[in-house]
XYZ file of C-alpha atoms in Angstrom:
613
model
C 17.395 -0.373 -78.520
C 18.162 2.907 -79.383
C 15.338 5.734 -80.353
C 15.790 7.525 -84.188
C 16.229 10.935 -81.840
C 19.111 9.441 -80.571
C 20.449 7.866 -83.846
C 19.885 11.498 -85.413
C 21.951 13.260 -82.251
C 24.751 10.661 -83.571
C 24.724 11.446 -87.356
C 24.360 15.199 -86.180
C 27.912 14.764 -84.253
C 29.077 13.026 -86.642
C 28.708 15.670 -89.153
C 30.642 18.460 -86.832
C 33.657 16.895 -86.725
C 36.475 17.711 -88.684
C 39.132 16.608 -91.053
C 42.109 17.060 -90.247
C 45.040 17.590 -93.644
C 48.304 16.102 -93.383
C 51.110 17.978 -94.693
C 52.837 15.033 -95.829
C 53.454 15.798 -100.169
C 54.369 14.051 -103.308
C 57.599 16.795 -103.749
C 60.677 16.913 -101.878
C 62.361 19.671 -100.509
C 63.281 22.482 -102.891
C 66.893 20.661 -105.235
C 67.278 20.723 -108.876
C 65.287 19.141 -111.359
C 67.305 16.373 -111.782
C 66.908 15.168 -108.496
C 63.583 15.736 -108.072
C 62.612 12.569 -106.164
C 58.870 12.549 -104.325
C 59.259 10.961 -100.914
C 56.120 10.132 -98.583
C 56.496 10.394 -95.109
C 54.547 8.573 -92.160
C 52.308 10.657 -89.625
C 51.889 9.476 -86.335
C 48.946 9.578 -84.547
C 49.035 10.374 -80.461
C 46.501 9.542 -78.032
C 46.011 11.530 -74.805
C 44.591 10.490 -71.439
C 43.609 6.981 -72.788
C 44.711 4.318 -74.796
C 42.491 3.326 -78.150
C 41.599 -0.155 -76.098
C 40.680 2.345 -73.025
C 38.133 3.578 -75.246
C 36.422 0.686 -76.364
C 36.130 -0.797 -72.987
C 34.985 2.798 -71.633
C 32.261 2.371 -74.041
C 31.920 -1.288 -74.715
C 29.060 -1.226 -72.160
C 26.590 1.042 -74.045
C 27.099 -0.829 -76.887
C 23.697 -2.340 -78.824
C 22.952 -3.919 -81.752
C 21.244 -1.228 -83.554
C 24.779 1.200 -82.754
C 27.329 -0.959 -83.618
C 27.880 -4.356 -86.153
C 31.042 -6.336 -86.793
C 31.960 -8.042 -89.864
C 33.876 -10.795 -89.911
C 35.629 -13.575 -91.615
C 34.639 -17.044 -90.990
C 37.338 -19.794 -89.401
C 40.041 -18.042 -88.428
C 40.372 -16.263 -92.010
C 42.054 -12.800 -91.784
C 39.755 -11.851 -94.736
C 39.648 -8.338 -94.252
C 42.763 -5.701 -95.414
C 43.100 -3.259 -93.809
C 45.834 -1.415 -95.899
C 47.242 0.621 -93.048
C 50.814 1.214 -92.537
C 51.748 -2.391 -92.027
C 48.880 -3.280 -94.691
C 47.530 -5.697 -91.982
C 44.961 -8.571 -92.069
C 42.264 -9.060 -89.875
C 39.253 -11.359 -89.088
C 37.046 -8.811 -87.749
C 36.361 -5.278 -88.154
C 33.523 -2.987 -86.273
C 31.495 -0.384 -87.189
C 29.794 2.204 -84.831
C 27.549 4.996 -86.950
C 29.629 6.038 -89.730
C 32.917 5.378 -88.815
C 35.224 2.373 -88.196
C 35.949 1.556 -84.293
C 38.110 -1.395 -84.031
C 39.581 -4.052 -85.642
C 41.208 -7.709 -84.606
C 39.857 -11.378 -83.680
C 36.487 -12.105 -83.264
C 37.187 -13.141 -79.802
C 38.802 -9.900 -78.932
C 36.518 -7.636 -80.240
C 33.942 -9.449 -78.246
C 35.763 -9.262 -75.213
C 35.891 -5.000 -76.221
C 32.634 -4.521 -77.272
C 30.328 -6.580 -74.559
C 29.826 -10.027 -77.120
C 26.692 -11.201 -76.689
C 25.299 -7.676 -78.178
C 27.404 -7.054 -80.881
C 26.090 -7.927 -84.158
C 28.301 -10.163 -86.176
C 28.144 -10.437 -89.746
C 29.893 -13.057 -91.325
C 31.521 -12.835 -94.375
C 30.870 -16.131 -97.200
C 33.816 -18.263 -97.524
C 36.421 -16.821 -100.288
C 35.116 -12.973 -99.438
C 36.977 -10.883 -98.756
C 36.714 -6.641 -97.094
C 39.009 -3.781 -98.904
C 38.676 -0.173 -98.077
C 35.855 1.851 -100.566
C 37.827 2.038 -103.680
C 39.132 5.663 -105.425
C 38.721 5.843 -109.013
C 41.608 9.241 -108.880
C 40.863 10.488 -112.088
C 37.081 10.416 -114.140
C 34.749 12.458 -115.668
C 31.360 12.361 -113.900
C 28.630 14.194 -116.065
C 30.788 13.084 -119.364
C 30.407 9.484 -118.130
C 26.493 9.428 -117.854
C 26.895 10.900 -121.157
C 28.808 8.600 -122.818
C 26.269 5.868 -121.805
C 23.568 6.916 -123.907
C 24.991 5.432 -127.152
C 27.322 2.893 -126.918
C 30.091 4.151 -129.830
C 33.153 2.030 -128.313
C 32.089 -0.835 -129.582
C 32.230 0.711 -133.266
C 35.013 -1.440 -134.989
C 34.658 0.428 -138.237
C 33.499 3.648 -139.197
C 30.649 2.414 -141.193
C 30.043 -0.224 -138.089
C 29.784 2.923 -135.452
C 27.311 5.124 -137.979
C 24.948 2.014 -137.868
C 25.104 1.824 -133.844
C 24.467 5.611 -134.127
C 21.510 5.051 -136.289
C 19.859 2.524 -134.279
C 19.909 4.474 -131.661
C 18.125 7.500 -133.254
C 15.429 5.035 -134.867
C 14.875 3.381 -131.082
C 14.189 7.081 -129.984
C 11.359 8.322 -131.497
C 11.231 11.849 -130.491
C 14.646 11.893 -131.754
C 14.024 10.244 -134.677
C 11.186 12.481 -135.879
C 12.470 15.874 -134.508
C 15.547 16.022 -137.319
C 16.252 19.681 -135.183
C 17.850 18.168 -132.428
C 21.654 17.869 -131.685
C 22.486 14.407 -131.171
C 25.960 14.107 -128.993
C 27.477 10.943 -128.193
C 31.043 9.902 -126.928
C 33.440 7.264 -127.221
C 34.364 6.847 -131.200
C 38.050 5.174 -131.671
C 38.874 5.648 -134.593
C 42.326 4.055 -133.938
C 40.722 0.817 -133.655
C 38.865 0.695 -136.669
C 39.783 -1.348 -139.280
C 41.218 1.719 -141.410
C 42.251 4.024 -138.372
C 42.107 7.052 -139.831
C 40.689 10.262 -139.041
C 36.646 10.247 -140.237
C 34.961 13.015 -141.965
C 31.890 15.313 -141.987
C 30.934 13.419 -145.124
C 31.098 10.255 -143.576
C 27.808 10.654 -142.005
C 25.426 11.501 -145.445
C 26.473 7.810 -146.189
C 24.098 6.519 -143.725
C 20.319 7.683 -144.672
C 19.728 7.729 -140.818
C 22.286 10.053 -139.873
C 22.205 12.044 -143.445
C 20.733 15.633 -142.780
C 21.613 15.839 -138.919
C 23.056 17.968 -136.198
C 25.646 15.142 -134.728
C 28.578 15.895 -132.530
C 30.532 13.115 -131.582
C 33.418 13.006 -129.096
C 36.074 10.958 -129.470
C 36.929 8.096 -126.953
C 40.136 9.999 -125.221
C 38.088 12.831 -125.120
C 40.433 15.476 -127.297
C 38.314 15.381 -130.382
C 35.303 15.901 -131.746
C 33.669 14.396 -135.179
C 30.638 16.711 -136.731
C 28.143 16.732 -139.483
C 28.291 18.566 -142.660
C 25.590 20.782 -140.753
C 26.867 21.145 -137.845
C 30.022 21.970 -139.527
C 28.179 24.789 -141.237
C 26.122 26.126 -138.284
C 29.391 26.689 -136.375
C 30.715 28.481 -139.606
C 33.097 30.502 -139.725
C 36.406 28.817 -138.423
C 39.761 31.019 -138.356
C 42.637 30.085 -141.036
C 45.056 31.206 -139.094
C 46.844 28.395 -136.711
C 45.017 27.657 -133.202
C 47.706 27.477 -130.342
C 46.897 24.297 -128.313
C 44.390 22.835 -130.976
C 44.172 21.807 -134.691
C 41.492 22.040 -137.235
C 41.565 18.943 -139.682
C 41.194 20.327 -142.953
C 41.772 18.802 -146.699
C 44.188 19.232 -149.379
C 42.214 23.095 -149.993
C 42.104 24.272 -146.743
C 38.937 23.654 -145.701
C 37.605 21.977 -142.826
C 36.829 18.123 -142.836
C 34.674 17.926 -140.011
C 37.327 16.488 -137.013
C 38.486 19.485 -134.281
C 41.714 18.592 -131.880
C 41.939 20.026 -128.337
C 41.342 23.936 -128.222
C 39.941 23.767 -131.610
C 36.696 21.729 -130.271
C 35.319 25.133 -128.549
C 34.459 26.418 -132.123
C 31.627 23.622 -132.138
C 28.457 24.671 -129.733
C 27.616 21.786 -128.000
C 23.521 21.528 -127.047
C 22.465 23.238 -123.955
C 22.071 20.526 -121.308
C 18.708 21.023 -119.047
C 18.740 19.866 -115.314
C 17.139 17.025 -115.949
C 20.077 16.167 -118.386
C 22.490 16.504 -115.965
C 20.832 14.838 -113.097
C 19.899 11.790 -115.172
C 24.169 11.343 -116.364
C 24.788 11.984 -112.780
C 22.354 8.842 -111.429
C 23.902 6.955 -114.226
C 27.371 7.585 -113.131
C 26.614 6.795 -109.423
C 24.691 3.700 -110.593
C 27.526 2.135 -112.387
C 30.239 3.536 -109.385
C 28.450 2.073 -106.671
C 28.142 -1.309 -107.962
C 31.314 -1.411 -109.205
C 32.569 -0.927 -105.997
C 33.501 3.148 -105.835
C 33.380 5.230 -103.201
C 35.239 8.238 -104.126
C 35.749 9.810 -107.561
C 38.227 12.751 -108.290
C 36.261 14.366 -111.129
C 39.168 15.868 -113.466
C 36.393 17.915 -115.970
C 34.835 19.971 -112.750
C 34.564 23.251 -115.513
C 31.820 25.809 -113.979
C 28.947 23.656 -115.467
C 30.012 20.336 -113.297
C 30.752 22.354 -110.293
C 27.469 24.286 -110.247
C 25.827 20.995 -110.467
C 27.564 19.290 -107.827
C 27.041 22.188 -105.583
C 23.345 21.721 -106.009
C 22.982 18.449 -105.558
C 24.561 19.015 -102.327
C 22.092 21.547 -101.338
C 19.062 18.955 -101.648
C 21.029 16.561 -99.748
C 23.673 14.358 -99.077
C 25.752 12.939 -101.793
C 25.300 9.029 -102.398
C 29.242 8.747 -102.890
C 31.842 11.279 -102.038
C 33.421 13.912 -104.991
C 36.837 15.308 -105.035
C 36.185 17.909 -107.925
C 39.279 20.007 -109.789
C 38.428 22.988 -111.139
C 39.021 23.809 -114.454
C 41.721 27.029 -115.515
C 41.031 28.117 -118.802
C 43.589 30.510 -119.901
C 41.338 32.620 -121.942
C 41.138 36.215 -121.340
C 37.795 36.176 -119.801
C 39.234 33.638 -117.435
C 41.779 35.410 -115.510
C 43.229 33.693 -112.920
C 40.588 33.231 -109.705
C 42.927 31.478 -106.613
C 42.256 34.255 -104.559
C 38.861 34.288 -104.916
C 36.029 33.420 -102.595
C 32.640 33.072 -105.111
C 31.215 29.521 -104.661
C 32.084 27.798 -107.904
C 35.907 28.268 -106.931
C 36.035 28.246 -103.065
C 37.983 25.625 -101.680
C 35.777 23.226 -100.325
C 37.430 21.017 -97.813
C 34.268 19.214 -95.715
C 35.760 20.625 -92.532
C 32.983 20.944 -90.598
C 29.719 19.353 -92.532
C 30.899 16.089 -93.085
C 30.273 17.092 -96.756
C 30.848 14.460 -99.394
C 32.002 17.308 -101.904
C 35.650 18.525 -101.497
C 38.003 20.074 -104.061
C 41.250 22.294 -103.363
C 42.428 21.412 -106.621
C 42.617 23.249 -109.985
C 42.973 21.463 -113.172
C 45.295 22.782 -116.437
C 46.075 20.805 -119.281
C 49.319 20.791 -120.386
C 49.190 19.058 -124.612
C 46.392 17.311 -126.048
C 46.422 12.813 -126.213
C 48.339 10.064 -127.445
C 44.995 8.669 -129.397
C 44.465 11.621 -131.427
C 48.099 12.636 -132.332
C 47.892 15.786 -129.783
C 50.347 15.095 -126.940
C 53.519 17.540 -126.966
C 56.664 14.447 -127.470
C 60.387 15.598 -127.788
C 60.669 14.009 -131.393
C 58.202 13.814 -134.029
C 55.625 10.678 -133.794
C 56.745 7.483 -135.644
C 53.885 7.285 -137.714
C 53.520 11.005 -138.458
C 57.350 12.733 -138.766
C 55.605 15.806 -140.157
C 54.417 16.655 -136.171
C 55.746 16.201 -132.452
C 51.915 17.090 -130.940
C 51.303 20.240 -129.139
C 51.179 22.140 -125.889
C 47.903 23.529 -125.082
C 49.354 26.496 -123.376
C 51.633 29.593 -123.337
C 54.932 28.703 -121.323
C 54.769 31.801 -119.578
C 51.252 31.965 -118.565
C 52.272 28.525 -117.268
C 55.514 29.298 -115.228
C 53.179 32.332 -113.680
C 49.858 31.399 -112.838
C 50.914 27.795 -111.035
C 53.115 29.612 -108.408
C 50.099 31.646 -107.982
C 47.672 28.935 -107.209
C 50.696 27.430 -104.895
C 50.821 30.460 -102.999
C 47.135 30.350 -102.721
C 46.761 27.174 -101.163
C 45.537 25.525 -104.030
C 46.752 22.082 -105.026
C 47.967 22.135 -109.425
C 47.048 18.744 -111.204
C 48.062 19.226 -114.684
C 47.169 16.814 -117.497
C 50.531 15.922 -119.503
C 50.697 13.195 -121.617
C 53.663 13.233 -123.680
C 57.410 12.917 -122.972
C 57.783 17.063 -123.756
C 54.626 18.096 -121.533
C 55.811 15.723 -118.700
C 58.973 17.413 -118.935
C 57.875 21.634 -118.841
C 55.351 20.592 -115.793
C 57.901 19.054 -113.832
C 60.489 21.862 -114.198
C 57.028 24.400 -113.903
C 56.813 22.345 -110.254
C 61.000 23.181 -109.694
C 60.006 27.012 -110.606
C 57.309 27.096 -108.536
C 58.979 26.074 -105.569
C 62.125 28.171 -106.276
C 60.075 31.079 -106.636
C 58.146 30.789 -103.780
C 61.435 30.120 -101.512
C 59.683 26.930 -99.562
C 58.706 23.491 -99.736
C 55.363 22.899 -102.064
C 55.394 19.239 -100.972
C 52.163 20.157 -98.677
C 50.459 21.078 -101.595
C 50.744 18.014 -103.493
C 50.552 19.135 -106.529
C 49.948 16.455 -109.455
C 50.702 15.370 -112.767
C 47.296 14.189 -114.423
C 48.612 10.844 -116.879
C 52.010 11.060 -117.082
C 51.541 8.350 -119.555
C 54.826 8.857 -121.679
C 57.894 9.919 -119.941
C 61.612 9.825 -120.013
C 64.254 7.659 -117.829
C 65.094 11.082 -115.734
C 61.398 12.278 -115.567
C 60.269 9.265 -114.356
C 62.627 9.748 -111.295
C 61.236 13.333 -110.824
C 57.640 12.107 -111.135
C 54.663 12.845 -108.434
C 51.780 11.493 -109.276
C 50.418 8.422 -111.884
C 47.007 7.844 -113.190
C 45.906 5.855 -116.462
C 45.856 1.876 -117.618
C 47.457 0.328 -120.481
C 44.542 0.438 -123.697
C 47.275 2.124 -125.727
C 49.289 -0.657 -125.449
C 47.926 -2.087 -129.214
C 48.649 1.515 -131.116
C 51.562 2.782 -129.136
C 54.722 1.218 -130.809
C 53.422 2.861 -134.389
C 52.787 5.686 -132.638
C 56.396 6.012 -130.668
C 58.739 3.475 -132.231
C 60.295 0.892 -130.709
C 62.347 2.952 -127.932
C 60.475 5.133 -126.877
C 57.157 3.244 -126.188
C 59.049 1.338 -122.679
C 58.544 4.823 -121.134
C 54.974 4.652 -121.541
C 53.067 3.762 -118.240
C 56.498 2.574 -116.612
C 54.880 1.727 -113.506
C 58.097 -0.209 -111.979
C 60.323 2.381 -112.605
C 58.130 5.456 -111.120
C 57.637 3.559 -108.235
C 61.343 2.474 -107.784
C 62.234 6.846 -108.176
C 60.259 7.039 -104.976
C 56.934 8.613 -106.466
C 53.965 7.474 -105.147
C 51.220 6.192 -108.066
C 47.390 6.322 -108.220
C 44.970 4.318 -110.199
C 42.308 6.103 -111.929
C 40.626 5.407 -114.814
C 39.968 8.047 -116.785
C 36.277 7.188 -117.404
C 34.495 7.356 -120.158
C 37.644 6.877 -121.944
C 38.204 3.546 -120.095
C 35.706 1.147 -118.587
C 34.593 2.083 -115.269
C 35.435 -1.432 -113.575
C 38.239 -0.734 -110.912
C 38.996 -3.827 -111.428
C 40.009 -4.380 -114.454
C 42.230 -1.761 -113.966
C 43.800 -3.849 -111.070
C 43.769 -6.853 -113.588
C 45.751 -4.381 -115.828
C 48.522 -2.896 -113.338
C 49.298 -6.591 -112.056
C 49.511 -8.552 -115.699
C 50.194 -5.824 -117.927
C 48.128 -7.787 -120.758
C 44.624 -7.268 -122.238
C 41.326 -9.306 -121.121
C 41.930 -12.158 -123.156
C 45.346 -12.645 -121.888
C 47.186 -10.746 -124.915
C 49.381 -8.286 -125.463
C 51.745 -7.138 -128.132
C 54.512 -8.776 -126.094
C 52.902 -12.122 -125.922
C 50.793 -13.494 -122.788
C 53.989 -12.860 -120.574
C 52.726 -9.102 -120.632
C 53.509 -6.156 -122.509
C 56.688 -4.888 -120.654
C 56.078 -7.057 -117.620
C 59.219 -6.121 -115.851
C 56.558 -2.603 -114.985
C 53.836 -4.827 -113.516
C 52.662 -3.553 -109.850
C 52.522 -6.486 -107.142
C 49.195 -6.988 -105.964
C 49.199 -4.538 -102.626
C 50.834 -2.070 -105.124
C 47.438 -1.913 -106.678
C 45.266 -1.958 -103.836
C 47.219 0.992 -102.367
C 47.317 2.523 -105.297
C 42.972 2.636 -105.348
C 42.800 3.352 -101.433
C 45.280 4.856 -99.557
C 47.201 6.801 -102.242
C 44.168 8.351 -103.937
C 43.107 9.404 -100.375
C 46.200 10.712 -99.592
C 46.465 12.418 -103.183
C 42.748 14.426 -102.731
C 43.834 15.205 -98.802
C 41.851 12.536 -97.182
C 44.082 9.991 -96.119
C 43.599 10.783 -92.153
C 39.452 9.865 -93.193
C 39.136 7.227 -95.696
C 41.326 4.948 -97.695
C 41.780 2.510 -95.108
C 40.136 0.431 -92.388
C 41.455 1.833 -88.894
C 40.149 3.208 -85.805
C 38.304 6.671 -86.704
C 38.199 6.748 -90.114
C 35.227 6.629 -92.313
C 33.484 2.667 -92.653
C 33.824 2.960 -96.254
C 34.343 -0.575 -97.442
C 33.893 -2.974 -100.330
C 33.120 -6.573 -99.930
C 34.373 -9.072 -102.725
C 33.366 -12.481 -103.831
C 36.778 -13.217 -104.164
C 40.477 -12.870 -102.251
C 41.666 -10.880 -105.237
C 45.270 -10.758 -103.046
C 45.281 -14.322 -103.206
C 48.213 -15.055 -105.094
C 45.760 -18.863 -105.468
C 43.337 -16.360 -107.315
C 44.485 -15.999 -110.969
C 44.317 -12.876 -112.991
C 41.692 -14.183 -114.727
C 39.530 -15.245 -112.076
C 39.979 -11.170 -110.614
C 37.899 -10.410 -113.656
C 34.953 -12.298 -112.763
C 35.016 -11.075 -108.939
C 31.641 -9.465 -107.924
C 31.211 -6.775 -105.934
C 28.794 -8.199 -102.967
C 28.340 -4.468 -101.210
C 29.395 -1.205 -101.745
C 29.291 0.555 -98.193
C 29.831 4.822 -97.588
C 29.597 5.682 -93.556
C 28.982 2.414 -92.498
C 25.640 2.011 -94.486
C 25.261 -0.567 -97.899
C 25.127 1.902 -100.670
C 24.812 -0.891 -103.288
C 23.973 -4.642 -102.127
C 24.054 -5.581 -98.679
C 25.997 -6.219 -95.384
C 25.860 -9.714 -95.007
């Protein structure tokens, strides 16, 4: 047995070492636009003085329960995937503190690691090990948020004021103090019954929510919905037009009570306490943890989030690890920061801590969403000729502040949604790397979405996130042609671009897996899809290891992690998920992936959610 003093020396160690950053990128070498073509490349790891299985037999001997476990499949079952180079199978896989230290048979891990001490535990039959799981693109703090009042399941306007109102008659001190700002998040008014745009005055129809301070954001996250008092305590709004952001207003000019993009910062949201934002925080972890996520890339990490984060850090370790990208805001009291030092925008890498918070990353957004009629498309939308969207920022500000970061060190994800945004960013990247006379690849810079892109962006494309819940309004939206370059996962992956799953939570669910139900089918829960049960453009469907890389290994590698986590090999982090079921089983329908439980969630080797069998 080993004494605690010990097992703290070990975590202490542990904690020292550091990452090491491959310089491995989504972008090529500097060439046109046209051919911009991401390629991945393969590091290779060398070994001095002794081989890996030198190692384990060096220290095989010391080896005790307490320091080290195995988990293994039963039978001969290679149950556990590794998702390294060759994505290989194993039966067994060992853990030693935090980290992983060998994988093979049961019988030759014994033979390595002195059998009869090792501590085997067996997986159930049909279980199955993945690396920890990457959701590459969430909102954290919005997410606890959103869970407070549950306005995605409104189906009609007057169905969502009602779920609003039972909520403020279930809270008393928010029913009785009529004072308070109520917030909430997750209206879709695109899948109401009559999807229009609501009003101000659609609130004084419900004698619950009559008389309030309400601010409601909508599902995709580029809208917000506000009472007739709210609308006047924000009072006065500009007439002239808002670059990057529309005011809704009626046939006189005035506003209805719906803000687009930019335009949202004339409504004061409430001032969130500590407590606030420590309870959405546990909320968010909660639901991560048992869903079977390790790592989030928070894509809303504005000063607020980061500040927070940092904190949390301070009073100790982090129950799941953060990759955080900072917001720009090109404001003028927000000039550009890249080669700055101050806290809330140093890069924080984990070099030497073994820190769970990291971020090199700064966030822009390039147009506003598909949902809500605000992302920047080369022709006018189908259903509304009179617009084509919007970009939500100056061209030049653009083309000069992301060679800046790039020269900085900083990695660029920029949110683009439409055909038009997709389109600047990627010739912004070309710029960029023109004007700095060298290869950017290192920095891996990203697009954020890239949900709707053209037949030659798609070959110049970097970086995917996103899942298919547009599928239903999209064709009305784009027409008939345009919609097959929406999520075109096939064809980004056959230009040589390398893809990452992420949900975008609270506007999706936070399940990775039904996200992995959604890259592999291309069809909704119940098996439907615009295009029939076949799936909706199934010729873009991802195989099965397409998806698992694509929520391991390629998120790692996209937040600069890969040599740590993302997959099960010798050295890197024991973060691991165990499954009820072989969701790579091509035996294992679809359908049955949707009712797979998550048995453990486990972060350095230790059962963050459930337990290690």
């Amino acid at each position: 047995m080993v004494s605690s003093q010990r097992n703290r020396s070990k975590e202490k160690a542990e904690k020292t070492s550091n990452i090491q950053y491959s310089t491995t990128s989504f972008l090529p070498p500097t060439q046109s636009a046209t051919n911009f073509k991401p390629r991945v490349t393969l590091t290779l790891f060398l070994f001095a003085l002794f081989s890996a299985g030198a190692l384990y037999l060096r220290y095989s001997y010391f080896v005790s329960k307490k320091e080290a476990y195995a988990v293994c499949s039963r039978g001969d079952r290679k149950g556990i995937y590794t998702v390294d180079a060759n994505n290989s199978q194993v039966e067994c896989m060992v853990v030693r503190g935090v980290r992983v230290q060998d994988t093979g048979s049961l019988s030759d891990v014994r033979a390595r690691w002195n059998g009869p001490l090792l501590d085997v535990k067996y997986l159930q039959e049909n279980e199955i090990v993945i690396p920890g799981i990457s959701d590459s693109h969430c909102h954290i703090l919005e997410y606890g948020g959103s869970q407070t009042i549950d306005l995605v399941a409104g189906r009609t306007m007057k169905h969502t004021l009602e779920i609003l109102a039972d909520y403020i008659n279930s809270h008393p001190k928010i029913k009785n103090d009529r004072s308070k700002i109520i917030e909430g998040w997750g209206y879709d008014h695109a899948s109401w019954d009559v999807p229009v745009l609501p009003t101000a005055a659609d609130f004084d129809t419900n004698p619950t929510t009559r008389g309030r301070q309400i601010i409601l954001r909508g599902r995709d996250g580029h809208t917000v919905w506000v009472s007739p008092i709210t609308l006047a305590k924000n009072a006065p709004y500009p007439t002239e037009t808002i670059e990057g952001g529309v005011i809704i207003r009626d046939r006189n000019g005035a506003p209805t009570g719906v803000f687009l993009d930019k335009a949202m910062e004339f409504i004061k949201p409430a001032v969130l306490t500590d407590e606030d934002l420590r309870e959405r925080f546990q909320l968010t972890v909660d639901h991560a943890l048992r869903s079977g996520l390790t790592s989030l890339h928070d894509a809303g990490a504005g000063p607020e989030s980061m500040k927070f984060f940092l904190t949390e850090q301070s009073r100790g370790i982090l129950p799941l690890r953060i990759y955080g990208m900072r917001h720009f805001l090109p404001e003028a009291d927000a000039p550009y920061w890249g080669n700055t030092s101050t806290p809330l925008v140093a890069k924080l890498r984990g070099d030497n801590t073994g820190s769970r918070l990291s971020g090199r990353s700064v966030k822009l957004f390039a147009d506003g969403a598909l949902r809500s009629g605000g992302a920047a498309l080369n022709e006018p939308y189908s259903d509304n000729p009179s617009t084509r969207g919007f970009m939500r920022i100056d061209l030049e500000l653009l083309r000069r502040v992301v060679p800046d970061f790039l020269r900085d060190g900083w990695q660029v994800n920029i949110h683009a949604i439409g055909d038009r945004a997709n389109g600047i960013i990627l010739d912004t990247f070309t710029h960029a790397q023109e004007a700095l006379g060298h290869n950017i690849r290192e920095l891996r810079p990203r697009i954020e979405h890239a949900q709707v892109l053209t037949k030659p962006d798609m070959k110049r494309l970097g970086d995917l996130g996103g899942a298919i819940s547009d599928m239903w309004y999209a064709q009305d939206r784009l027409g008939p042609e345009r919609v097959k370059g929406l999520y075109a996962f096939r064809s980004i992956l056959d230009a040589s671009a390398r893809i990452t799953l992420g949900s975008d939570f609270p506007v999706d669910e936070i399940n990775p897996l039904a996200g992995f139900f959604a890259a592999i089918t291309r069809v909704d829960r119940d098996g439907s899809s615009p295009h029939g049960p076949g799936g909706w453009f199934p010729d873009q469907v991802l195989t099965r290891l397409e998806a698992l890389r694509g929520m391991t290994i390629d998120p790692a590698f996209a937040s600069f992690t890969e040599k740590d986590l993302g997959s099960l090999e010798h050295g890197k982090r024991a973060d691991f998920v165990i499954l009820s079921k072989d969701i790579m089983d091509p035996q294992v329908s679809p359908q049955e992936i949707l009712h797979t439980k998550v048995r453990a969630t486990v972060i350095d080797g230790r059962a963050a959610y459930g337990s290690i069998i």
